[in-house]
Tab-separated table of N, CA and C in Angstrom:
chain	number	residue	atom	x	y	z
A	521	SER	N	347.239	42.722	214.305
A	521	SER	CA	347.797	41.483	213.799
A	521	SER	C	348.369	41.721	212.405
A	522	GLY	N	349.125	40.753	211.927
A	522	GLY	CA	349.695	40.845	210.583
A	522	GLY	C	348.638	40.828	209.507
A	523	LEU	N	347.584	40.020	209.741
A	523	LEU	CA	346.488	39.953	208.781
A	523	LEU	C	345.792	41.306	208.674
A	524	GLU	N	345.521	41.903	209.821
A	524	GLU	CA	344.843	43.197	209.826
A	524	GLU	C	345.701	44.274	209.180
A	525	SER	N	346.987	44.319	209.530
A	525	SER	CA	347.838	45.364	208.945
A	525	SER	C	348.008	45.166	207.446
A	526	GLY	N	348.040	43.911	206.997
A	526	GLY	CA	348.113	43.647	205.561
A	526	GLY	C	346.862	44.114	204.837
A	527	ALA	N	345.701	43.819	205.445
A	527	ALA	CA	344.435	44.248	204.848
A	527	ALA	C	344.336	45.768	204.835
A	528	ARG	N	344.819	46.407	205.884
A	528	ARG	CA	344.790	47.878	205.933
A	528	ARG	C	345.703	48.481	204.862
A	529	LEU	N	346.814	47.793	204.549
A	529	LEU	CA	347.686	48.253	203.447
A	529	LEU	C	346.923	48.238	202.120
A	530	VAL	N	346.188	47.163	201.884
A	530	VAL	CA	345.403	47.060	200.650
A	530	VAL	C	344.332	48.151	200.627
A	531	GLU	N	343.627	48.337	201.744
A	531	GLU	CA	342.592	49.369	201.817
A	531	GLU	C	343.168	50.756	201.527
A	532	ALA	N	344.309	51.061	202.130
A	532	ALA	CA	344.937	52.372	201.910
A	532	ALA	C	345.343	52.545	200.455
A	533	ASP	N	345.874	51.493	199.842
A	533	ASP	CA	346.290	51.578	198.441
A	533	ASP	C	345.084	51.809	197.530
A	534	VAL	N	343.979	51.109	197.816
A	534	VAL	CA	342.759	51.299	197.015
A	534	VAL	C	342.305	52.750	197.117
A	535	LYS	N	342.244	53.268	198.335
A	535	LYS	CA	341.733	54.622	198.541
A	535	LYS	C	342.663	55.695	197.984
A	536	GLN	N	343.963	55.565	198.235
A	536	GLN	CA	344.899	56.633	197.881
A	536	GLN	C	345.372	56.580	196.436
A	537	ARG	N	345.554	55.376	195.890
A	537	ARG	CA	346.142	55.287	194.549
A	537	ARG	C	345.176	54.805	193.480
A	538	ARG	N	344.261	53.919	193.823
A	538	ARG	CA	343.431	53.282	192.793
A	538	ARG	C	342.110	54.003	192.547
A	539	LEU	N	341.579	54.699	193.559
A	539	LEU	CA	340.280	55.362	193.397
A	539	LEU	C	340.401	56.877	193.505
A	540	SER	N	341.558	57.411	193.269
A	540	SER	CA	341.766	58.867	193.315
A	540	SER	C	342.318	59.323	191.976
A	541	GLY	N	341.449	59.835	191.134
A	541	GLY	CA	341.898	60.329	189.829
A	541	GLY	C	341.987	59.214	188.814
A	542	SER	N	343.154	58.990	188.270
A	542	SER	CA	343.335	58.016	187.200
A	542	SER	C	343.626	56.646	187.793
A	543	PRO	N	343.173	55.524	187.273
A	543	PRO	CA	342.345	55.367	186.099
A	543	PRO	C	340.857	55.569	186.366
A	544	VAL	N	340.440	55.628	187.625
A	544	VAL	CA	339.029	55.836	187.936
A	544	VAL	C	338.857	57.291	188.361
A	545	LYS	N	338.125	58.059	187.565
A	545	LYS	CA	337.934	59.476	187.884
A	545	LYS	C	337.032	59.629	189.107
A	546	THR	N	337.342	60.604	189.928
A	546	THR	CA	336.587	60.844	191.154
A	546	THR	C	335.646	62.019	190.952
A	547	ARG	N	334.363	61.808	191.257
A	547	ARG	CA	333.403	62.911	191.235
A	547	ARG	C	333.040	63.291	192.656
A	548	SER	N	332.432	62.362	193.360
A	548	SER	CA	331.949	62.676	194.706
A	548	SER	C	332.829	62.102	195.803
A	549	GLY	N	333.610	61.085	195.514
A	549	GLY	CA	334.416	60.422	196.536
A	549	GLY	C	333.639	59.369	197.302
A	550	ARG	N	332.393	59.114	196.896
A	550	ARG	CA	331.540	58.154	197.611
A	550	ARG	C	332.139	56.749	197.589
A	551	LEU	N	332.592	56.295	196.424
A	551	LEU	CA	333.164	54.956	196.326
A	551	LEU	C	334.409	54.845	197.201
A	552	ARG	N	335.287	55.812	197.096
A	552	ARG	CA	336.532	55.789	197.869
A	552	ARG	C	336.252	55.766	199.372
A	553	SER	N	335.312	56.591	199.826
A	553	SER	CA	335.044	56.653	201.266
A	553	SER	C	334.268	55.440	201.771
A	554	SER	N	333.705	54.637	200.875
A	554	SER	CA	332.943	53.459	201.298
A	554	SER	C	333.820	52.217	201.465
A	555	VAL	N	335.072	52.278	201.068
A	555	VAL	CA	335.956	51.113	201.142
A	555	VAL	C	336.232	50.786	202.613
A	556	ARG	N	336.001	49.531	202.976
A	556	ARG	CA	336.172	49.079	204.356
A	556	ARG	C	336.907	47.746	204.399
A	557	THR	N	337.519	47.476	205.537
A	557	THR	CA	338.178	46.199	205.792
A	557	THR	C	337.368	45.444	206.834
A	558	GLN	N	337.054	44.188	206.541
A	558	GLN	CA	336.376	43.319	207.504
A	558	GLN	C	337.306	42.170	207.843
A	559	LEU	N	337.469	41.915	209.119
A	559	LEU	CA	338.348	40.844	209.583
A	559	LEU	C	337.535	39.703	210.175
A	560	ASP	N	337.957	38.488	209.884
A	560	ASP	CA	337.389	37.305	210.507
A	560	ASP	C	338.561	36.554	211.119
A	561	ALA	N	338.824	36.816	212.409
A	561	ALA	CA	339.994	36.251	213.084
A	561	ALA	C	339.906	34.729	213.190
A	562	ARG	N	338.685	34.193	213.346
A	562	ARG	CA	338.544	32.744	213.471
A	562	ARG	C	338.972	32.013	212.205
A	563	ARG	N	338.612	32.580	211.072
A	563	ARG	CA	338.939	31.934	209.788
A	563	ARG	C	340.229	32.482	209.187
A	564	LEU	N	340.871	33.415	209.880
A	564	LEU	CA	342.081	34.084	209.391
A	564	LEU	C	341.865	34.654	207.997
A	565	GLU	N	340.780	35.431	207.867
A	565	GLU	CA	340.446	36.064	206.597
A	565	GLU	C	340.258	37.558	206.798
A	566	ALA	N	340.589	38.285	205.764
A	566	ALA	CA	340.326	39.721	205.737
A	566	ALA	C	339.744	40.052	204.368
A	567	HIS	N	338.713	40.879	204.356
A	567	HIS	CA	338.067	41.290	203.109
A	567	HIS	C	338.102	42.807	203.018
A	568	VAL	N	338.597	43.300	201.894
A	568	VAL	CA	338.576	44.733	201.623
A	568	VAL	C	337.566	44.929	200.508
A	569	GLY	N	336.536	45.731	200.759
A	569	GLY	CA	335.497	45.903	199.756
A	569	GLY	C	334.620	47.103	200.035
A	570	THR	N	333.500	47.143	199.318
A	570	THR	CA	332.566	48.256	199.398
A	570	THR	C	331.160	47.741	199.154
A	571	ASN	N	330.170	48.506	199.599
A	571	ASN	CA	328.782	48.142	199.332
A	571	ASN	C	328.142	49.089	198.310
A	572	VAL	N	328.934	49.914	197.650
A	572	VAL	CA	328.410	50.839	196.648
A	572	VAL	C	328.014	50.041	195.400
A	573	HIS	N	326.799	50.258	194.917
A	573	HIS	CA	326.244	49.434	193.831
A	573	HIS	C	327.014	49.536	192.519
A	574	TYR	N	327.729	50.614	192.280
A	574	TYR	CA	328.430	50.738	190.999
A	574	TYR	C	329.890	50.295	191.080
A	575	ALA	N	330.303	49.701	192.180
A	575	ALA	CA	331.674	49.201	192.299
A	575	ALA	C	331.941	47.979	191.407
A	576	PRO	N	331.029	46.983	191.339
A	576	PRO	CA	331.321	45.816	190.489
A	576	PRO	C	331.600	46.147	189.023
A	577	PRO	N	330.830	47.042	188.376
A	577	PRO	CA	331.191	47.368	186.989
A	577	PRO	C	332.562	48.034	186.855
A	578	ILE	N	332.982	48.783	187.864
A	578	ILE	CA	334.309	49.402	187.810
A	578	ILE	C	335.384	48.334	187.969
A	579	GLU	N	335.163	47.396	188.866
A	579	GLU	CA	336.136	46.325	189.105
A	579	GLU	C	336.185	45.341	187.939
A	580	GLU	N	335.011	44.884	187.494
A	580	GLU	CA	334.938	43.776	186.547
A	580	GLU	C	334.615	44.183	185.113
A	581	GLY	N	334.187	45.428	184.895
A	581	GLY	CA	333.749	45.850	183.574
A	581	GLY	C	332.281	45.500	183.376
A	582	ALA	N	331.651	46.100	182.385
A	582	ALA	CA	330.227	45.841	182.124
A	582	ALA	C	329.856	46.417	180.770
A	583	THR	N	328.735	45.962	180.264
A	583	THR	CA	328.130	46.540	179.062
A	583	THR	C	326.788	47.117	179.473
A	584	ILE	N	326.595	48.393	179.208
A	584	ILE	CA	325.348	49.071	179.556
A	584	ILE	C	324.524	49.215	178.290
A	585	THR	N	323.271	48.787	178.363
A	585	THR	CA	322.353	48.901	177.233
A	585	THR	C	321.089	49.626	177.702
A	586	PRO	N	320.356	50.260	176.786
A	586	PRO	CA	319.138	50.967	177.193
A	586	PRO	C	318.056	49.988	177.631
A	587	LYS	N	317.283	50.389	178.628
A	587	LYS	CA	316.192	49.532	179.119
A	587	LYS	C	314.896	49.789	178.371
A	588	ARG	N	314.541	51.078	178.183
A	588	ARG	CA	313.261	51.393	177.557
A	588	ARG	C	313.398	52.230	176.276
A	589	ALA	N	314.577	52.701	175.983
A	589	ALA	CA	314.779	53.558	174.811
A	589	ALA	C	315.539	52.789	173.732
A	590	LYS	N	315.630	53.383	172.558
A	590	LYS	CA	316.380	52.756	171.470
A	590	LYS	C	317.885	52.921	171.667
A	591	VAL	N	318.270	54.064	172.258
A	591	VAL	CA	319.697	54.353	172.452
A	591	VAL	C	319.936	54.969	173.830
A	592	LEU	N	321.166	54.865	174.298
A	592	LEU	CA	321.599	55.575	175.501
A	592	LEU	C	321.989	56.979	175.082
A	593	ALA	N	321.546	57.974	175.811
A	593	ALA	CA	321.893	59.365	175.519
A	593	ALA	C	323.157	59.710	176.314
A	594	VAL	N	324.292	59.718	175.647
A	594	VAL	CA	325.570	60.012	176.291
A	594	VAL	C	325.841	61.508	176.134
A	595	PRO	N	325.959	62.232	177.243
A	595	PRO	CA	326.110	63.692	177.140
A	595	PRO	C	327.445	64.111	176.529
A	596	LEU	N	327.365	65.123	175.689
A	596	LEU	CA	328.555	65.753	175.132
A	596	LEU	C	328.905	66.954	176.007
A	597	ARG	N	330.023	67.602	175.739
A	597	ARG	CA	330.519	68.695	176.583
A	597	ARG	C	329.475	69.783	176.841
A	598	ALA	N	328.692	70.147	175.834
A	598	ALA	CA	327.707	71.230	175.983
A	598	ALA	C	326.582	70.858	176.949
A	599	ALA	N	326.406	69.553	177.238
A	599	ALA	CA	325.346	69.118	178.148
A	599	ALA	C	325.869	68.865	179.564
A	600	LEU	N	327.144	69.196	179.794
A	600	LEU	CA	327.759	68.940	181.101
A	600	LEU	C	327.955	70.230	181.879
A	601	THR	N	327.930	70.102	183.203
A	601	THR	CA	328.278	71.228	184.067
A	601	THR	C	329.799	71.346	184.104
A	602	LYS	N	330.312	72.388	184.733
A	602	LYS	CA	331.771	72.533	184.860
A	602	LYS	C	332.380	71.376	185.636
A	603	GLY	N	331.604	70.791	186.554
A	603	GLY	CA	332.074	69.652	187.344
A	603	GLY	C	332.008	68.325	186.611
A	604	GLY	N	331.515	68.333	185.370
A	604	GLY	CA	331.481	67.114	184.568
A	604	GLY	C	330.209	66.300	184.696
A	605	ARG	N	329.201	66.823	185.365
A	605	ARG	CA	327.937	66.103	185.504
A	605	ARG	C	326.959	66.537	184.417
A	606	SER	N	326.094	65.633	184.035
A	606	SER	CA	325.097	65.942	183.019
A	606	SER	C	324.073	66.934	183.573
A	607	ARG	N	323.653	67.854	182.724
A	607	ARG	CA	322.620	68.819	183.111
A	607	ARG	C	321.225	68.195	183.035
A	608	GLY	N	321.160	66.932	182.712
A	608	GLY	CA	319.892	66.216	182.573
A	608	GLY	C	319.946	65.353	181.335
A	609	GLY	N	318.796	64.815	180.961
A	609	GLY	CA	318.695	64.006	179.752
A	609	GLY	C	318.085	64.810	178.627
A	610	PRO	N	317.934	64.210	177.466
A	610	PRO	CA	317.355	64.929	176.330
A	610	PRO	C	315.980	65.535	176.619
A	611	ARG	N	315.184	64.887	177.457
A	611	ARG	CA	313.852	65.426	177.779
A	611	ARG	C	313.929	66.728	178.569
A	612	ASP	N	315.080	67.000	179.185
A	612	ASP	CA	315.249	68.215	179.978
A	612	ASP	C	315.660	69.424	179.127
A	613	PHE	N	315.803	69.233	177.829
A	613	PHE	CA	316.201	70.317	176.932
A	613	PHE	C	315.059	70.589	175.953
A	614	PRO	N	314.219	71.568	176.262
A	614	PRO	CA	313.046	71.841	175.414
A	614	PRO	C	313.456	72.246	173.995
A	615	GLY	N	312.656	71.798	173.051
A	615	GLY	CA	312.906	72.153	171.653
A	615	GLY	C	314.023	71.346	171.019
A	616	GLY	N	314.538	70.365	171.735
A	616	GLY	CA	315.620	69.539	171.187
A	616	GLY	C	315.085	68.466	170.264
A	617	PHE	N	315.972	67.924	169.445
A	617	PHE	CA	315.548	66.886	168.504
A	617	PHE	C	316.740	65.990	168.158
A	618	TRP	N	316.427	64.746	167.827
A	618	TRP	CA	317.431	63.778	167.380
A	618	TRP	C	317.567	63.868	165.874
A	619	MET	N	318.792	63.700	165.392
A	619	MET	CA	319.029	63.724	163.957
A	619	MET	C	320.095	62.691	163.608
A	620	LYS	N	319.833	61.964	162.518
A	620	LYS	CA	320.824	61.009	162.020
A	620	LYS	C	320.784	61.060	160.499
A	621	THR	N	321.937	61.217	159.912
A	621	THR	CA	322.031	61.190	158.455
A	621	THR	C	322.832	59.957	158.053
A	622	LYS	N	322.923	59.713	156.773
A	622	LYS	CA	323.686	58.560	156.291
A	622	LYS	C	325.168	58.675	156.638
A	623	ARG	N	325.660	59.904	156.715
A	623	ARG	CA	327.080	60.115	157.009
A	623	ARG	C	327.397	59.984	158.496
A	624	MET	N	326.364	60.110	159.335
A	624	MET	CA	326.570	60.016	160.784
A	624	MET	C	326.491	58.556	161.224
A	625	ARG	N	327.417	58.163	162.051
A	625	ARG	CA	327.419	56.798	162.553
A	625	ARG	C	326.362	56.604	163.652
A	626	HIS	N	326.166	57.638	164.477
A	626	HIS	CA	325.228	57.579	165.597
A	626	HIS	C	324.301	58.789	165.551
A	627	PRO	N	323.083	58.638	166.075
A	627	PRO	CA	322.194	59.808	166.132
A	627	PRO	C	322.725	60.837	167.134
A	628	ILE	N	322.490	62.104	166.834
A	628	ILE	CA	322.924	63.205	167.689
A	628	ILE	C	321.682	63.992	168.116
A	629	PHE	N	321.647	64.374	169.385
A	629	PHE	CA	320.551	65.202	169.898
A	629	PHE	C	321.012	66.651	169.892
A	630	PHE	N	320.241	67.509	169.234
A	630	PHE	CA	320.572	68.926	169.107
A	630	PHE	C	319.516	69.775	169.807
A	631	GLN	N	319.923	70.975	170.187
A	631	GLN	CA	318.989	71.997	170.661
A	631	GLN	C	319.312	73.260	169.888
A	632	LYS	N	318.271	73.943	169.450
A	632	LYS	CA	318.467	75.175	168.710
A	632	LYS	C	318.576	76.334	169.693
A	633	ARG	N	319.651	77.101	169.590
A	633	ARG	CA	319.856	78.294	170.423
A	633	ARG	C	320.116	79.458	169.470
A	634	GLY	N	319.101	80.268	169.325
A	634	GLY	CA	319.209	81.336	168.336
A	634	GLY	C	319.255	80.718	166.956
A	635	ARG	N	320.291	81.046	166.198
A	635	ARG	CA	320.455	80.468	164.855
A	635	ARG	C	321.385	79.256	164.858
A	636	ARG	N	321.922	78.934	166.021
A	636	ARG	CA	322.904	77.849	166.108
A	636	ARG	C	322.273	76.544	166.589
A	637	LEU	N	322.799	75.445	166.114
A	637	LEU	CA	322.432	74.127	166.610
A	637	LEU	C	323.555	73.658	167.531
A	638	ILE	N	323.197	73.270	168.747
A	638	ILE	CA	324.176	72.810	169.727
A	638	ILE	C	323.991	71.305	169.909
A	639	ALA	N	325.049	70.525	169.651
A	639	ALA	CA	325.010	69.076	169.859
A	639	ALA	C	325.139	68.803	171.355
A	640	LEU	N	324.155	68.100	171.911
A	640	LEU	CA	324.141	67.854	173.357
A	640	LEU	C	324.376	66.395	173.738
A	641	PHE	N	323.852	65.459	172.939
A	641	PHE	CA	323.975	64.042	173.275
A	641	PHE	C	324.263	63.237	172.020
A	642	VAL	N	324.964	62.132	172.197
A	642	VAL	CA	325.131	61.159	171.129
A	642	VAL	C	324.375	59.910	171.577
A	643	GLY	N	323.676	59.271	170.667
A	643	GLY	CA	322.903	58.070	170.978
A	643	GLY	C	323.702	56.822	170.661
A	644	LEU	N	323.907	55.981	171.666
A	644	LEU	CA	324.667	54.743	171.479
A	644	LEU	C	323.819	53.533	171.857
A	645	LYS	N	323.960	52.449	171.104
A	645	LYS	CA	323.210	51.221	171.394
A	645	LYS	C	323.715	50.552	172.665
A	646	ARG	N	325.012	50.707	172.938
A	646	ARG	CA	325.604	50.135	174.149
A	646	ARG	C	326.876	50.885	174.488
A	647	VAL	N	327.234	50.839	175.759
A	647	VAL	CA	328.491	51.420	176.223
A	647	VAL	C	329.220	50.334	176.994
A	648	ARG	N	330.443	50.070	176.600
A	648	ARG	CA	331.253	49.058	177.298
A	648	ARG	C	332.198	49.752	178.269
A	649	LEU	N	332.103	49.358	179.530
A	649	LEU	CA	333.015	49.873	180.552
A	649	LEU	C	334.157	48.874	180.700
A	650	ARG	N	335.359	49.367	180.543
A	650	ARG	CA	336.542	48.522	180.692
A	650	ARG	C	336.751	48.191	182.170
A	651	ALA	N	337.149	46.978	182.470
A	651	ALA	CA	337.442	46.593	183.855
A	651	ALA	C	338.655	47.383	184.337
A	652	ARG	N	338.508	48.085	185.442
A	652	ARG	CA	339.599	48.891	185.991
A	652	ARG	C	340.349	48.171	187.099
A	653	LYS	N	339.683	47.241	187.766
A	653	LYS	CA	340.253	46.384	188.799
A	653	LYS	C	341.049	47.106	189.882
A	654	PRO	N	340.489	48.162	190.497
A	654	PRO	CA	341.254	48.852	191.539
A	654	PRO	C	341.546	47.977	192.751
A	655	PHE	N	340.628	47.089	193.125
A	655	PHE	CA	340.846	46.243	194.297
A	655	PHE	C	341.879	45.163	193.996
A	656	GLU	N	341.754	44.529	192.834
A	656	GLU	CA	342.703	43.482	192.465
A	656	GLU	C	344.119	44.053	192.316
A	657	ARG	N	344.227	45.205	191.671
A	657	ARG	CA	345.551	45.810	191.485
A	657	ARG	C	346.175	46.225	192.812
A	658	ALA	N	345.359	46.724	193.725
A	658	ALA	CA	345.879	47.105	195.041
A	658	ALA	C	346.365	45.874	195.793
A	659	ALA	N	345.612	44.778	195.701
A	659	ALA	CA	346.020	43.545	196.382
A	659	ALA	C	347.344	43.033	195.815
A	660	ARG	N	347.494	43.094	194.500
A	660	ARG	CA	348.762	42.658	193.884
A	660	ARG	C	349.913	43.569	194.266
A	661	ALA	N	349.662	44.875	194.216
A	661	ALA	CA	350.732	45.845	194.486
A	661	ALA	C	351.206	45.784	195.933
A	662	THR	N	350.308	45.498	196.844
A	662	THR	CA	350.688	45.464	198.262
A	662	THR	C	350.928	44.042	198.747
A	663	GLY	N	350.888	43.095	197.834
A	663	GLY	CA	351.052	41.683	198.201
A	663	GLY	C	352.303	41.398	198.995
A	664	LEU	N	353.441	41.980	198.592
A	664	LEU	CA	354.690	41.739	199.328
A	664	LEU	C	354.592	42.244	200.753
A	665	GLY	N	353.991	43.395	200.930
A	665	GLY	CA	353.828	43.938	202.278
A	665	GLY	C	352.931	43.063	203.125
A	666	VAL	N	351.885	42.515	202.510
A	666	VAL	CA	350.975	41.635	203.233
A	666	VAL	C	351.704	40.363	203.653
A	667	VAL	N	352.450	39.763	202.726
A	667	VAL	CA	353.199	38.541	203.031
A	667	VAL	C	354.229	38.813	204.123
A	668	ARG	N	354.916	39.934	204.028
A	668	ARG	CA	355.920	40.302	205.033
A	668	ARG	C	355.276	40.431	206.415
A	669	ASN	N	354.137	41.128	206.485
A	669	ASN	CA	353.433	41.291	207.760
A	669	ASN	C	352.981	39.954	208.330
A	670	LEU	N	352.447	39.088	207.464
A	670	LEU	CA	351.994	37.782	207.947
A	670	LEU	C	353.157	36.932	208.434
A	671	SER	N	354.274	36.940	207.695
A	671	SER	CA	355.418	36.125	208.122
A	671	SER	C	355.993	36.649	209.436
A	672	ASN	N	356.011	37.964	209.628
A	672	ASN	CA	356.461	38.525	210.910
A	672	ASN	C	355.545	38.065	212.039
A	673	GLU	N	354.255	38.062	211.769
A	673	GLU	CA	353.272	37.651	212.784
A	673	GLU	C	353.439	36.182	213.115
A	674	VAL	N	353.647	35.340	212.088
A	674	VAL	CA	353.864	33.916	212.330
A	674	VAL	C	355.155	33.715	213.128
A	675	GLY	N	356.196	34.450	212.787
A	675	GLY	CA	357.465	34.357	213.529
A	675	GLY	C	357.287	34.716	214.989
A	676	ARG	N	356.516	35.772	215.279
A	676	ARG	CA	356.262	36.173	216.664
A	676	ARG	C	355.483	35.094	217.413
A	677	ALA	N	354.514	34.500	216.731
A	677	ALA	CA	353.713	33.441	217.372
A	677	ALA	C	354.572	32.229	217.694
A	678	VAL	N	355.480	31.864	216.787
A	678	VAL	CA	356.382	30.708	217.003
A	678	VAL	C	357.310	31.013	218.163
A	679	ASN	N	357.836	32.213	218.229
A	679	ASN	CA	358.747	32.581	219.310
A	679	ASN	C	358.054	32.574	220.669
A	680	ARG	N	356.762	32.918	220.705
A	680	ARG	CA	356.013	32.908	221.957
A	680	ARG	C	355.717	31.493	222.432
A	681	ALA	N	355.625	30.569	221.486
A	681	ALA	CA	355.223	29.176	221.833
A	681	ALA	C	356.316	28.386	222.472
């Protein structure tokens, strides 16, 4: 139907353009592969969405604050794997310590390696995630195609009647 093909256009746009690389970086592809279209023919509705728990903050934005600690430990490059994942938290780096001076805006977690100090984490009181709106942008971008498909479907139904 026109409704289904329109919804599939939105789903394809979300998967191919909105959740692949920029503006939302892809690590595992879990969010992208979870995008599904649900049709309700009786109500003439189609929903394109996902059940992945971290999708709403990507769509709508969010502020993340620490639950039990004073600061969020945000990993710096030295604490990341080549794939961009954290090697763990500050507790996973033995001999590490937090340091903050008057000149530093945020506390930094260091680990001593030989004679060198390696900065591994920066401590932040909160992290604001900007709303990326991949679903909304896909719906807007494919809106003309959806309208075209629906009008073709309505035209076919009128001609059959």
